[in-house]
């Protein structure tokens, strides 16, 4: 170990001796902070002593060099023994090899006070060693290269010959496979350049009522109903085709015999970098599919027209019956006759409600409902629905109440009419299937997991209807939102209705981007919960 007594006794003499040496002398304390560097150190790394003293390697050297210094220092501190290291140190545009002897400096108490380092620039030696190694390696390789060169050349020629033969066979097999697919494809295929057919498969000829080989050389204009259709197709799709995009459209095309058909056309250039090299086109007759789609749309249209007409035809006489029943009730005094007339009016109103439900379901099923967005008060809406069913609940001896949690906003933006219809269906269902106890409407709101796309404040509004009714079995819950389904499907069931209320509510919920769920247990009641996102209406918005 280095004895620091001499350096401490006469630091000037030690400094003069160290500065006169071509080797590098430097000292670090136990915290690896530089406390002394000689002139050779400063000259080699082009650094002033003031720039390094009191600092660590990370302050003066790039990270890789600082890491090598630190790893060596830590090894000496851990072993408390002198060790010699060789590593590269970079600074600025300089890169040198150092051979460094690192010696721990012990204090009087035996603790390591620092590390004294003596380093020698061995860059030239390393370069010479490296050059010698390369020279020896070159000489050794040269001795066998000439012998190996001929052998490798012969092996390479044999390999290339074998690979060429293999590639030729693979290319031939691929060509046969592609040609087989091309010739037997159920889809018409044509290769086109400059809007001229250069090659077409048999199905393409069948598709356009052509004799085998007759399509080759024909301009693609011959396959369009008229010149305008041909020009319009080019204007609309050829720019995208030239940009390397795929074209996939359905158009009316014309066969060689003059008949027209619906054709699905898929096209793409062979090389996006060279669109002038041509394009490949796939064509399929989709006339039957198109006609089937049109027939389906026509059937839907006829169904809607039928429902509209029937609703008018049924509603008109029904309103007349109800109107005349109201007129008769004003002039009747006999209690039995008035009771019979009330039964008539109740039946008429039930029939009118059923008619409205059937029409609503038909519109929802056809996707004809448009959600209307407007600001409305949640509290007023809930209060209004509860008030409308208060009489029916009272007649059955039920306690109907509602409450809004503090998280419920005063004003929201959304489809208030749809929400009112959903809540009314849930409350009506609760009143119908609850014979004793209570019904409670609970409103609350919470922040959604994802923010609104347009930056508006959004909340998830939840309306839950709790009842103490008959409840539902698990197998009944799965079908509760299906149309025309009743909890009790027997002819002698106690509760009336067509089974459309919850089906309509479920479809309205989906149209509003929400969901309708139920939690129930037989004999213990049910909880129907509707949840959907609504924007919060602020005072500045209003």
mmCIF file of C-alpha atoms in Angstrom, residues 50-444:
data_model
loop_
_atom_site.group_PDB
_atom_site.id
_atom_site.type_symbol
_atom_site.label_atom_id
_atom_site.label_comp_id
_atom_site.label_asym_id
_atom_site.label_seq_id
_atom_site.Cartn_x
_atom_site.Cartn_y
_atom_site.Cartn_z
ATOM 1 C CA UNK A 50 -9.526 23.516 -11.063
ATOM 2 C CA UNK A 51 -11.977 21.725 -13.340
ATOM 3 C CA UNK A 52 -11.356 18.310 -11.763
ATOM 4 C CA UNK A 53 -10.431 18.873 -8.114
ATOM 5 C CA UNK A 54 -13.396 18.547 -5.803
ATOM 6 C CA UNK A 55 -15.375 16.630 -8.442
ATOM 7 C CA UNK A 56 -16.039 13.036 -9.375
ATOM 8 C CA UNK A 57 -15.440 11.162 -12.625
ATOM 9 C CA UNK A 58 -19.024 11.739 -13.838
ATOM 10 C CA UNK A 59 -18.322 15.504 -13.831
ATOM 11 C CA UNK A 60 -15.222 15.282 -16.051
ATOM 12 C CA UNK A 61 -15.579 12.215 -18.273
ATOM 13 C CA UNK A 62 -18.253 10.650 -20.475
ATOM 14 C CA UNK A 63 -20.463 8.083 -18.792
ATOM 15 C CA UNK A 64 -18.661 4.956 -20.121
ATOM 16 C CA UNK A 65 -15.210 6.239 -19.018
ATOM 17 C CA UNK A 66 -16.534 7.416 -15.645
ATOM 18 C CA UNK A 67 -18.100 3.985 -15.115
ATOM 19 C CA UNK A 68 -14.762 2.213 -15.784
ATOM 20 C CA UNK A 69 -12.958 4.504 -13.295
ATOM 21 C CA UNK A 70 -15.647 3.931 -10.685
ATOM 22 C CA UNK A 71 -15.744 0.142 -11.083
ATOM 23 C CA UNK A 72 -11.960 -0.053 -10.595
ATOM 24 C CA UNK A 73 -12.088 2.264 -7.556
ATOM 25 C CA UNK A 74 -14.865 0.266 -5.931
ATOM 26 C CA UNK A 75 -12.935 -2.969 -6.447
ATOM 27 C CA UNK A 76 -9.886 -1.499 -4.613
ATOM 28 C CA UNK A 77 -12.047 -0.110 -1.806
ATOM 29 C CA UNK A 78 -13.733 -3.470 -1.367
ATOM 30 C CA UNK A 79 -10.486 -5.523 -1.351
ATOM 31 C CA UNK A 80 -8.323 -2.913 0.505
ATOM 32 C CA UNK A 81 -5.461 -4.101 -1.693
ATOM 33 C CA UNK A 82 -3.490 -2.544 -4.537
ATOM 34 C CA UNK A 83 -4.689 -3.616 -7.982
ATOM 35 C CA UNK A 84 -3.643 -2.897 -11.563
ATOM 36 C CA UNK A 85 -6.225 -2.178 -14.282
ATOM 37 C CA UNK A 86 -6.157 -1.491 -18.000
ATOM 38 C CA UNK A 87 -9.023 0.357 -19.654
ATOM 39 C CA UNK A 88 -9.892 3.033 -22.188
ATOM 40 C CA UNK A 89 -10.625 6.600 -21.098
ATOM 41 C CA UNK A 90 -12.253 9.156 -23.414
ATOM 42 C CA UNK A 91 -12.451 12.906 -23.065
ATOM 43 C CA UNK A 92 -13.369 15.239 -25.889
ATOM 44 C CA UNK A 93 -11.827 13.866 -29.085
ATOM 45 C CA UNK A 94 -9.180 11.902 -27.173
ATOM 46 C CA UNK A 95 -9.279 8.188 -26.425
ATOM 47 C CA UNK A 96 -6.332 6.637 -24.555
ATOM 48 C CA UNK A 97 -5.483 3.310 -23.015
ATOM 49 C CA UNK A 98 -4.337 3.582 -19.388
ATOM 50 C CA UNK A 99 -2.527 1.085 -17.194
ATOM 51 C CA UNK A 100 -3.489 2.190 -13.689
ATOM 52 C CA UNK A 101 -2.077 1.046 -10.354
ATOM 53 C CA UNK A 102 -4.634 1.865 -7.673
ATOM 54 C CA UNK A 103 -3.500 1.713 -4.023
ATOM 55 C CA UNK A 104 -5.781 2.199 -1.004
ATOM 56 C CA UNK A 105 -4.564 4.838 1.475
ATOM 57 C CA UNK A 106 -5.190 3.856 5.084
ATOM 58 C CA UNK A 107 -5.515 6.248 7.979
ATOM 59 C CA UNK A 108 -4.045 5.790 11.416
ATOM 60 C CA UNK A 109 -7.241 4.060 12.478
ATOM 61 C CA UNK A 110 -6.948 1.565 9.658
ATOM 62 C CA UNK A 111 -9.875 3.007 7.698
ATOM 63 C CA UNK A 112 -9.484 3.661 3.965
ATOM 64 C CA UNK A 113 -9.072 7.413 3.464
ATOM 65 C CA UNK A 114 -8.729 7.336 -0.287
ATOM 66 C CA UNK A 115 -7.087 5.836 -3.356
ATOM 67 C CA UNK A 116 -3.683 6.884 -4.761
ATOM 68 C CA UNK A 117 -3.435 6.154 -8.489
ATOM 69 C CA UNK A 118 -0.432 5.989 -10.808
ATOM 70 C CA UNK A 119 -1.363 5.642 -14.497
ATOM 71 C CA UNK A 120 0.670 5.231 -17.647
ATOM 72 C CA UNK A 121 -0.473 5.976 -21.178
ATOM 73 C CA UNK A 122 -0.147 2.648 -22.991
ATOM 74 C CA UNK A 123 -2.094 3.638 -26.095
ATOM 75 C CA UNK A 124 0.945 3.202 -28.348
ATOM 76 C CA UNK A 125 1.700 -0.194 -26.802
ATOM 77 C CA UNK A 126 -1.904 -1.328 -27.289
ATOM 78 C CA UNK A 127 -1.846 -0.102 -30.882
ATOM 79 C CA UNK A 128 1.385 -1.977 -31.525
ATOM 80 C CA UNK A 129 -0.026 -5.122 -29.919
ATOM 81 C CA UNK A 130 -3.153 -4.817 -31.976
ATOM 82 C CA UNK A 131 -1.149 -4.285 -35.150
ATOM 83 C CA UNK A 132 1.001 -7.310 -34.328
ATOM 84 C CA UNK A 133 -2.088 -9.431 -33.768
ATOM 85 C CA UNK A 134 -3.583 -8.305 -37.045
ATOM 86 C CA UNK A 135 -0.335 -8.955 -38.900
ATOM 87 C CA UNK A 136 -0.029 -12.439 -37.445
ATOM 88 C CA UNK A 137 -3.664 -13.139 -38.225
ATOM 89 C CA UNK A 138 -3.208 -11.955 -41.809
ATOM 90 C CA UNK A 139 -0.149 -14.134 -42.246
ATOM 91 C CA UNK A 140 -1.925 -17.133 -40.767
ATOM 92 C CA UNK A 141 -4.981 -16.616 -42.935
ATOM 93 C CA UNK A 142 -2.891 -16.048 -46.024
ATOM 94 C CA UNK A 143 -1.334 -19.459 -45.552
ATOM 95 C CA UNK A 144 -4.664 -21.227 -45.917
ATOM 96 C CA UNK A 145 -6.662 -18.703 -47.951
ATOM 97 C CA UNK A 146 -5.367 -19.814 -51.294
ATOM 98 C CA UNK A 147 -6.149 -23.416 -50.551
ATOM 99 C CA UNK A 148 -9.568 -22.595 -49.159
ATOM 100 C CA UNK A 149 -10.457 -20.153 -51.898
ATOM 101 C CA UNK A 150 -10.656 -22.752 -54.610
ATOM 102 C CA UNK A 151 -12.607 -25.121 -52.375
ATOM 103 C CA UNK A 152 -15.088 -22.419 -51.416
ATOM 104 C CA UNK A 153 -15.456 -21.339 -55.014
ATOM 105 C CA UNK A 154 -16.274 -24.861 -56.080
ATOM 106 C CA UNK A 155 -18.736 -25.301 -53.210
ATOM 107 C CA UNK A 156 -20.365 -21.973 -54.028
ATOM 108 C CA UNK A 157 -20.781 -22.914 -57.665
ATOM 109 C CA UNK A 158 -22.359 -26.229 -56.690
ATOM 110 C CA UNK A 159 -24.628 -24.473 -54.192
ATOM 111 C CA UNK A 160 -25.691 -21.822 -56.691
ATOM 112 C CA UNK A 161 -26.402 -24.479 -59.288
ATOM 113 C CA UNK A 162 -28.516 -26.434 -56.793
ATOM 114 C CA UNK A 163 -30.369 -23.305 -55.627
ATOM 115 C CA UNK A 164 -31.042 -22.239 -59.186
ATOM 116 C CA UNK A 165 -32.462 -25.641 -60.000
ATOM 117 C CA UNK A 166 -34.567 -25.524 -56.827
ATOM 118 C CA UNK A 167 -35.759 -21.986 -57.595
ATOM 119 C CA UNK A 168 -36.665 -22.949 -61.147
ATOM 120 C CA UNK A 169 -38.688 -25.904 -59.885
ATOM 121 C CA UNK A 170 -40.397 -23.748 -57.219
ATOM 122 C CA UNK A 171 -41.154 -21.059 -59.802
ATOM 123 C CA UNK A 172 -42.555 -23.647 -62.169
ATOM 124 C CA UNK A 173 -44.680 -25.154 -59.375
ATOM 125 C CA UNK A 174 -45.877 -21.695 -58.268
ATOM 126 C CA UNK A 175 -46.738 -20.827 -61.860
ATOM 127 C CA UNK A 176 -48.740 -24.037 -62.214
ATOM 128 C CA UNK A 177 -50.555 -23.389 -58.920
ATOM 129 C CA UNK A 178 -51.370 -19.770 -59.761
ATOM 130 C CA UNK A 179 -52.472 -20.735 -63.247
ATOM 131 C CA UNK A 180 -54.691 -23.479 -61.794
ATOM 132 C CA UNK A 181 -56.272 -20.971 -59.391
ATOM 133 C CA UNK A 182 -56.624 -18.417 -62.181
ATOM 134 C CA UNK A 183 -58.247 -20.848 -64.601
ATOM 135 C CA UNK A 184 -60.606 -22.486 -62.062
ATOM 136 C CA UNK A 185 -61.522 -19.529 -59.842
ATOM 137 C CA UNK A 186 -65.268 -18.990 -59.336
ATOM 138 C CA UNK A 187 -64.479 -15.267 -59.421
ATOM 139 C CA UNK A 188 -63.817 -13.452 -62.679
ATOM 140 C CA UNK A 189 -60.168 -12.299 -62.891
ATOM 141 C CA UNK A 190 -58.651 -9.937 -65.444
ATOM 142 C CA UNK A 191 -55.237 -8.319 -65.870
ATOM 143 C CA UNK A 192 -55.560 -4.780 -67.256
ATOM 144 C CA UNK A 193 -53.117 -2.156 -68.539
ATOM 145 C CA UNK A 194 -54.167 1.198 -69.983
ATOM 146 C CA UNK A 195 -57.791 0.071 -69.431
ATOM 147 C CA UNK A 196 -57.304 -2.748 -71.954
ATOM 148 C CA UNK A 197 -57.842 -6.409 -70.944
ATOM 149 C CA UNK A 198 -54.549 -8.282 -71.407
ATOM 150 C CA UNK A 199 -55.595 -11.587 -69.874
ATOM 151 C CA UNK A 200 -58.832 -12.976 -68.397
ATOM 152 C CA UNK A 201 -59.825 -16.291 -66.857
ATOM 153 C CA UNK A 202 -62.718 -18.505 -68.007
ATOM 154 C CA UNK A 203 -65.077 -17.225 -65.304
ATOM 155 C CA UNK A 204 -64.537 -13.650 -66.520
ATOM 156 C CA UNK A 205 -65.588 -14.727 -70.026
ATOM 157 C CA UNK A 206 -68.663 -16.483 -68.617
ATOM 158 C CA UNK A 207 -69.524 -13.433 -66.525
ATOM 159 C CA UNK A 208 -69.605 -11.179 -69.590
ATOM 160 C CA UNK A 209 -71.060 -13.771 -72.005
ATOM 161 C CA UNK A 210 -67.860 -13.947 -74.088
ATOM 162 C CA UNK A 211 -66.322 -16.809 -76.020
ATOM 163 C CA UNK A 212 -63.066 -18.208 -74.556
ATOM 164 C CA UNK A 213 -60.220 -15.773 -75.248
ATOM 165 C CA UNK A 214 -62.536 -13.125 -76.688
ATOM 166 C CA UNK A 215 -61.943 -10.678 -73.782
ATOM 167 C CA UNK A 216 -58.231 -10.243 -74.511
ATOM 168 C CA UNK A 217 -57.602 -6.912 -76.217
ATOM 169 C CA UNK A 218 -61.046 -5.467 -75.454
ATOM 170 C CA UNK A 219 -61.214 -2.003 -73.855
ATOM 171 C CA UNK A 220 -62.845 -2.049 -70.438
ATOM 172 C CA UNK A 221 -65.358 0.508 -71.750
ATOM 173 C CA UNK A 222 -67.122 -2.445 -73.469
ATOM 174 C CA UNK A 223 -68.178 -3.763 -70.064
ATOM 175 C CA UNK A 224 -69.960 -0.624 -68.804
ATOM 176 C CA UNK A 225 -73.622 0.237 -69.517
ATOM 177 C CA UNK A 226 -72.612 3.450 -71.310
ATOM 178 C CA UNK A 227 -69.711 5.834 -71.884
ATOM 179 C CA UNK A 228 -70.695 8.060 -68.953
ATOM 180 C CA UNK A 229 -70.527 5.127 -66.513
ATOM 181 C CA UNK A 230 -67.077 4.229 -67.898
ATOM 182 C CA UNK A 231 -65.768 7.787 -67.541
ATOM 183 C CA UNK A 232 -67.322 8.225 -64.080
ATOM 184 C CA UNK A 233 -65.659 5.056 -62.818
ATOM 185 C CA UNK A 234 -62.275 6.262 -64.048
ATOM 186 C CA UNK A 235 -62.692 9.701 -62.454
ATOM 187 C CA UNK A 236 -63.817 8.298 -59.129
ATOM 188 C CA UNK A 237 -61.528 5.320 -58.579
ATOM 189 C CA UNK A 238 -58.436 5.440 -60.784
ATOM 190 C CA UNK A 239 -56.712 8.210 -58.736
ATOM 191 C CA UNK A 240 -56.958 6.022 -55.619
ATOM 192 C CA UNK A 241 -55.880 2.997 -57.639
ATOM 193 C CA UNK A 242 -52.803 4.869 -58.869
ATOM 194 C CA UNK A 243 -51.949 5.766 -55.260
ATOM 195 C CA UNK A 244 -51.763 2.066 -54.387
ATOM 196 C CA UNK A 245 -55.157 1.850 -52.680
ATOM 197 C CA UNK A 246 -57.563 -1.026 -53.180
ATOM 198 C CA UNK A 247 -60.875 -0.423 -54.952
ATOM 199 C CA UNK A 248 -63.901 -2.415 -53.753
ATOM 200 C CA UNK A 249 -67.282 -1.293 -55.160
ATOM 201 C CA UNK A 250 -70.549 -2.646 -56.515
ATOM 202 C CA UNK A 251 -71.632 -1.318 -59.931
ATOM 203 C CA UNK A 252 -74.036 -2.183 -62.734
ATOM 204 C CA UNK A 253 -72.063 -3.744 -65.625
ATOM 205 C CA UNK A 254 -73.075 -4.889 -69.106
ATOM 206 C CA UNK A 255 -72.516 -8.294 -70.675
ATOM 207 C CA UNK A 256 -71.525 -8.806 -74.305
ATOM 208 C CA UNK A 257 -75.119 -9.827 -75.103
ATOM 209 C CA UNK A 258 -76.417 -6.468 -73.787
ATOM 210 C CA UNK A 259 -77.865 -7.688 -70.484
ATOM 211 C CA UNK A 260 -76.915 -5.834 -67.321
ATOM 212 C CA UNK A 261 -76.082 -7.217 -63.868
ATOM 213 C CA UNK A 262 -74.857 -6.054 -60.475
ATOM 214 C CA UNK A 263 -71.139 -6.722 -60.160
ATOM 215 C CA UNK A 264 -68.788 -6.471 -57.204
ATOM 216 C CA UNK A 265 -65.470 -5.094 -58.507
ATOM 217 C CA UNK A 266 -62.195 -5.357 -56.571
ATOM 218 C CA UNK A 267 -59.071 -3.864 -58.125
ATOM 219 C CA UNK A 268 -55.486 -3.142 -57.153
ATOM 220 C CA UNK A 269 -52.300 -2.225 -59.013
ATOM 221 C CA UNK A 270 -49.616 -4.908 -59.191
ATOM 222 C CA UNK A 271 -46.897 -2.521 -57.980
ATOM 223 C CA UNK A 272 -47.778 0.661 -56.108
ATOM 224 C CA UNK A 273 -44.430 2.160 -57.113
ATOM 225 C CA UNK A 274 -45.157 1.509 -60.810
ATOM 226 C CA UNK A 275 -48.942 1.733 -61.351
ATOM 227 C CA UNK A 276 -48.356 1.893 -65.112
ATOM 228 C CA UNK A 277 -47.360 -1.802 -65.000
ATOM 229 C CA UNK A 278 -51.022 -2.738 -64.747
ATOM 230 C CA UNK A 279 -53.700 -3.818 -62.315
ATOM 231 C CA UNK A 280 -55.556 -6.992 -61.368
ATOM 232 C CA UNK A 281 -59.364 -7.027 -61.141
ATOM 233 C CA UNK A 282 -61.697 -9.490 -59.426
ATOM 234 C CA UNK A 283 -65.366 -9.510 -60.432
ATOM 235 C CA UNK A 284 -68.365 -11.325 -58.964
ATOM 236 C CA UNK A 285 -72.007 -11.386 -60.003
ATOM 237 C CA UNK A 286 -73.946 -10.190 -56.925
ATOM 238 C CA UNK A 287 -77.279 -9.613 -58.671
ATOM 239 C CA UNK A 288 -79.173 -12.150 -56.562
ATOM 240 C CA UNK A 289 -77.660 -10.788 -53.367
ATOM 241 C CA UNK A 290 -78.488 -7.230 -54.427
ATOM 242 C CA UNK A 291 -82.043 -8.147 -55.332
ATOM 243 C CA UNK A 292 -82.438 -9.948 -52.013
ATOM 244 C CA UNK A 293 -81.215 -6.841 -50.165
ATOM 245 C CA UNK A 294 -83.581 -4.651 -52.136
ATOM 246 C CA UNK A 295 -86.426 -7.086 -51.454
ATOM 247 C CA UNK A 296 -85.621 -6.974 -47.726
ATOM 248 C CA UNK A 297 -85.604 -3.186 -47.762
ATOM 249 C CA UNK A 298 -88.869 -3.161 -49.702
ATOM 250 C CA UNK A 299 -90.410 -5.575 -47.202
ATOM 251 C CA UNK A 300 -89.305 -3.371 -44.319
ATOM 252 C CA UNK A 301 -90.741 -0.349 -46.072
ATOM 253 C CA UNK A 302 -94.037 -2.145 -46.720
ATOM 254 C CA UNK A 303 -94.140 -3.278 -43.100
ATOM 255 C CA UNK A 304 -93.704 0.286 -41.871
ATOM 256 C CA UNK A 305 -96.349 1.541 -44.303
ATOM 257 C CA UNK A 306 -98.699 -1.253 -43.217
ATOM 258 C CA UNK A 307 -98.146 -0.428 -39.547
ATOM 259 C CA UNK A 308 -98.754 3.269 -40.182
ATOM 260 C CA UNK A 309 -101.909 2.582 -42.173
ATOM 261 C CA UNK A 310 -103.216 0.004 -39.705
ATOM 262 C CA UNK A 311 -102.522 2.301 -36.781
ATOM 263 C CA UNK A 312 -104.607 4.979 -38.467
ATOM 264 C CA UNK A 313 -107.377 2.562 -39.418
ATOM 265 C CA UNK A 314 -107.531 1.089 -35.901
ATOM 266 C CA UNK A 315 -106.979 4.291 -33.953
ATOM 267 C CA UNK A 316 -109.754 6.203 -35.768
ATOM 268 C CA UNK A 317 -112.684 3.893 -34.845
ATOM 269 C CA UNK A 318 -111.144 3.231 -31.437
ATOM 270 C CA UNK A 319 -111.065 6.950 -30.671
ATOM 271 C CA UNK A 320 -114.640 7.134 -31.862
ATOM 272 C CA UNK A 321 -115.664 4.340 -29.472
ATOM 273 C CA UNK A 322 -113.879 6.001 -26.556
ATOM 274 C CA UNK A 323 -115.361 9.375 -27.439
ATOM 275 C CA UNK A 324 -118.899 8.035 -27.617
ATOM 276 C CA UNK A 325 -118.324 6.159 -24.339
ATOM 277 C CA UNK A 326 -117.429 9.457 -22.700
ATOM 278 C CA UNK A 327 -120.607 11.043 -24.108
ATOM 279 C CA UNK A 328 -122.743 8.141 -22.869
ATOM 280 C CA UNK A 329 -121.193 8.208 -19.394
ATOM 281 C CA UNK A 330 -122.308 11.821 -18.956
ATOM 282 C CA UNK A 331 -125.955 10.894 -19.394
ATOM 283 C CA UNK A 332 -126.131 7.584 -17.494
ATOM 284 C CA UNK A 333 -127.395 7.429 -13.930
ATOM 285 C CA UNK A 334 -127.882 3.686 -13.501
ATOM 286 C CA UNK A 335 -124.882 2.335 -11.458
ATOM 287 C CA UNK A 336 -124.798 -1.004 -13.268
ATOM 288 C CA UNK A 337 -124.796 0.667 -16.678
ATOM 289 C CA UNK A 338 -122.090 3.137 -15.589
ATOM 290 C CA UNK A 339 -119.951 0.202 -14.366
ATOM 291 C CA UNK A 340 -120.384 -1.558 -17.700
ATOM 292 C CA UNK A 341 -119.461 1.660 -19.525
ATOM 293 C CA UNK A 342 -116.331 2.092 -17.364
ATOM 294 C CA UNK A 343 -115.327 -1.461 -18.274
ATOM 295 C CA UNK A 344 -115.804 -0.552 -21.946
ATOM 296 C CA UNK A 345 -113.630 2.565 -21.560
ATOM 297 C CA UNK A 346 -110.911 0.662 -19.662
ATOM 298 C CA UNK A 347 -110.821 -1.970 -22.386
ATOM 299 C CA UNK A 348 -110.633 0.710 -25.065
ATOM 300 C CA UNK A 349 -107.788 2.508 -23.304
ATOM 301 C CA UNK A 350 -105.931 -0.798 -22.872
ATOM 302 C CA UNK A 351 -106.357 -1.511 -26.570
ATOM 303 C CA UNK A 352 -105.084 1.999 -27.438
ATOM 304 C CA UNK A 353 -102.045 1.529 -25.179
ATOM 305 C CA UNK A 354 -101.354 -1.873 -26.755
ATOM 306 C CA UNK A 355 -101.581 -0.325 -30.221
ATOM 307 C CA UNK A 356 -99.069 2.394 -29.260
ATOM 308 C CA UNK A 357 -96.712 -0.216 -27.800
ATOM 309 C CA UNK A 358 -96.852 -2.337 -30.951
ATOM 310 C CA UNK A 359 -96.152 0.706 -33.115
ATOM 311 C CA UNK A 360 -93.288 1.870 -30.876
ATOM 312 C CA UNK A 361 -91.718 -1.565 -30.946
ATOM 313 C CA UNK A 362 -92.051 -1.762 -34.737
ATOM 314 C CA UNK A 363 -90.344 1.607 -35.149
ATOM 315 C CA UNK A 364 -87.533 0.664 -32.760
ATOM 316 C CA UNK A 365 -87.077 -2.716 -34.395
ATOM 317 C CA UNK A 366 -86.750 -1.010 -37.797
ATOM 318 C CA UNK A 367 -84.262 1.546 -36.441
ATOM 319 C CA UNK A 368 -86.548 4.482 -37.240
ATOM 320 C CA UNK A 369 -86.158 6.178 -33.853
ATOM 321 C CA UNK A 370 -83.908 9.254 -33.703
ATOM 322 C CA UNK A 371 -82.622 10.255 -30.279
ATOM 323 C CA UNK A 372 -83.477 13.918 -29.555
ATOM 324 C CA UNK A 373 -80.969 15.876 -27.493
ATOM 325 C CA UNK A 374 -82.120 18.716 -25.256
ATOM 326 C CA UNK A 375 -81.517 20.041 -21.777
ATOM 327 C CA UNK A 376 -83.976 18.839 -19.119
ATOM 328 C CA UNK A 377 -84.313 18.516 -15.349
ATOM 329 C CA UNK A 378 -83.803 14.987 -14.042
ATOM 330 C CA UNK A 379 -85.642 15.751 -10.815
ATOM 331 C CA UNK A 380 -88.695 17.160 -12.630
ATOM 332 C CA UNK A 381 -88.765 14.178 -14.989
ATOM 333 C CA UNK A 382 -88.657 11.632 -12.134
ATOM 334 C CA UNK A 383 -91.227 13.568 -10.137
ATOM 335 C CA UNK A 384 -93.576 13.701 -13.141
ATOM 336 C CA UNK A 385 -93.352 9.943 -13.793
ATOM 337 C CA UNK A 386 -93.915 9.171 -10.111
ATOM 338 C CA UNK A 387 -96.947 11.470 -10.018
ATOM 339 C CA UNK A 388 -98.475 9.800 -13.089
ATOM 340 C CA UNK A 389 -98.408 6.382 -11.364
ATOM 341 C CA UNK A 390 -99.348 7.598 -7.881
ATOM 342 C CA UNK A 391 -103.060 6.856 -8.410
ATOM 343 C CA UNK A 392 -102.473 3.312 -9.676
ATOM 344 C CA UNK A 393 -100.097 2.582 -6.778
ATOM 345 C CA UNK A 394 -102.578 3.989 -4.242
ATOM 346 C CA UNK A 395 -105.395 1.805 -5.607
ATOM 347 C CA UNK A 396 -103.248 -1.276 -4.820
ATOM 348 C CA UNK A 397 -102.200 0.074 -1.415
ATOM 349 C CA UNK A 398 -98.574 0.563 -2.463
ATOM 350 C CA UNK A 399 -96.231 3.270 -1.231
ATOM 351 C CA UNK A 400 -94.587 4.943 -4.258
ATOM 352 C CA UNK A 401 -91.659 7.284 -3.525
ATOM 353 C CA UNK A 402 -88.539 8.660 -5.173
ATOM 354 C CA UNK A 403 -85.252 10.233 -4.140
ATOM 355 C CA UNK A 404 -82.193 11.675 -5.875
ATOM 356 C CA UNK A 405 -78.700 11.181 -4.482
ATOM 357 C CA UNK A 406 -76.580 14.342 -3.961
ATOM 358 C CA UNK A 407 -74.439 13.334 -6.952
ATOM 359 C CA UNK A 408 -77.408 13.780 -9.310
ATOM 360 C CA UNK A 409 -76.996 16.929 -11.467
ATOM 361 C CA UNK A 410 -79.874 19.384 -11.753
ATOM 362 C CA UNK A 411 -79.808 19.702 -15.555
ATOM 363 C CA UNK A 412 -78.519 17.227 -18.141
ATOM 364 C CA UNK A 413 -78.503 17.125 -21.938
ATOM 365 C CA UNK A 414 -79.887 14.074 -23.734
ATOM 366 C CA UNK A 415 -83.045 12.329 -24.872
ATOM 367 C CA UNK A 416 -85.438 13.303 -22.088
ATOM 368 C CA UNK A 417 -88.434 11.835 -23.891
ATOM 369 C CA UNK A 418 -86.749 8.455 -24.249
ATOM 370 C CA UNK A 419 -85.665 8.507 -20.610
ATOM 371 C CA UNK A 420 -89.234 9.321 -19.500
ATOM 372 C CA UNK A 421 -90.588 6.421 -21.575
ATOM 373 C CA UNK A 422 -88.045 3.985 -20.112
ATOM 374 C CA UNK A 423 -88.698 5.068 -16.528
ATOM 375 C CA UNK A 424 -92.478 4.918 -17.090
ATOM 376 C CA UNK A 425 -92.172 1.346 -18.404
ATOM 377 C CA UNK A 426 -90.127 0.292 -15.350
ATOM 378 C CA UNK A 427 -92.517 1.911 -12.870
ATOM 379 C CA UNK A 428 -95.553 0.490 -14.675
ATOM 380 C CA UNK A 429 -93.982 -2.958 -14.538
ATOM 381 C CA UNK A 430 -93.285 -2.530 -10.809
ATOM 382 C CA UNK A 431 -96.868 -1.447 -10.034
ATOM 383 C CA UNK A 432 -98.287 -4.320 -12.100
ATOM 384 C CA UNK A 433 -96.263 -7.072 -10.384
ATOM 385 C CA UNK A 434 -96.267 -5.713 -6.802
ATOM 386 C CA UNK A 435 -99.256 -6.624 -4.655
ATOM 387 C CA UNK A 436 -98.036 -5.241 -1.321
ATOM 388 C CA UNK A 437 -95.188 -3.139 0.005
ATOM 389 C CA UNK A 438 -93.434 -0.259 -1.667
ATOM 390 C CA UNK A 439 -91.875 0.991 -4.897
ATOM 391 C CA UNK A 440 -88.947 3.406 -4.837
ATOM 392 C CA UNK A 441 -87.220 5.290 -7.657
ATOM 393 C CA UNK A 442 -83.566 6.120 -6.896
ATOM 394 C CA UNK A 443 -81.472 8.448 -9.088
ATOM 395 C CA UNK A 444 -77.697 8.856 -8.871
#
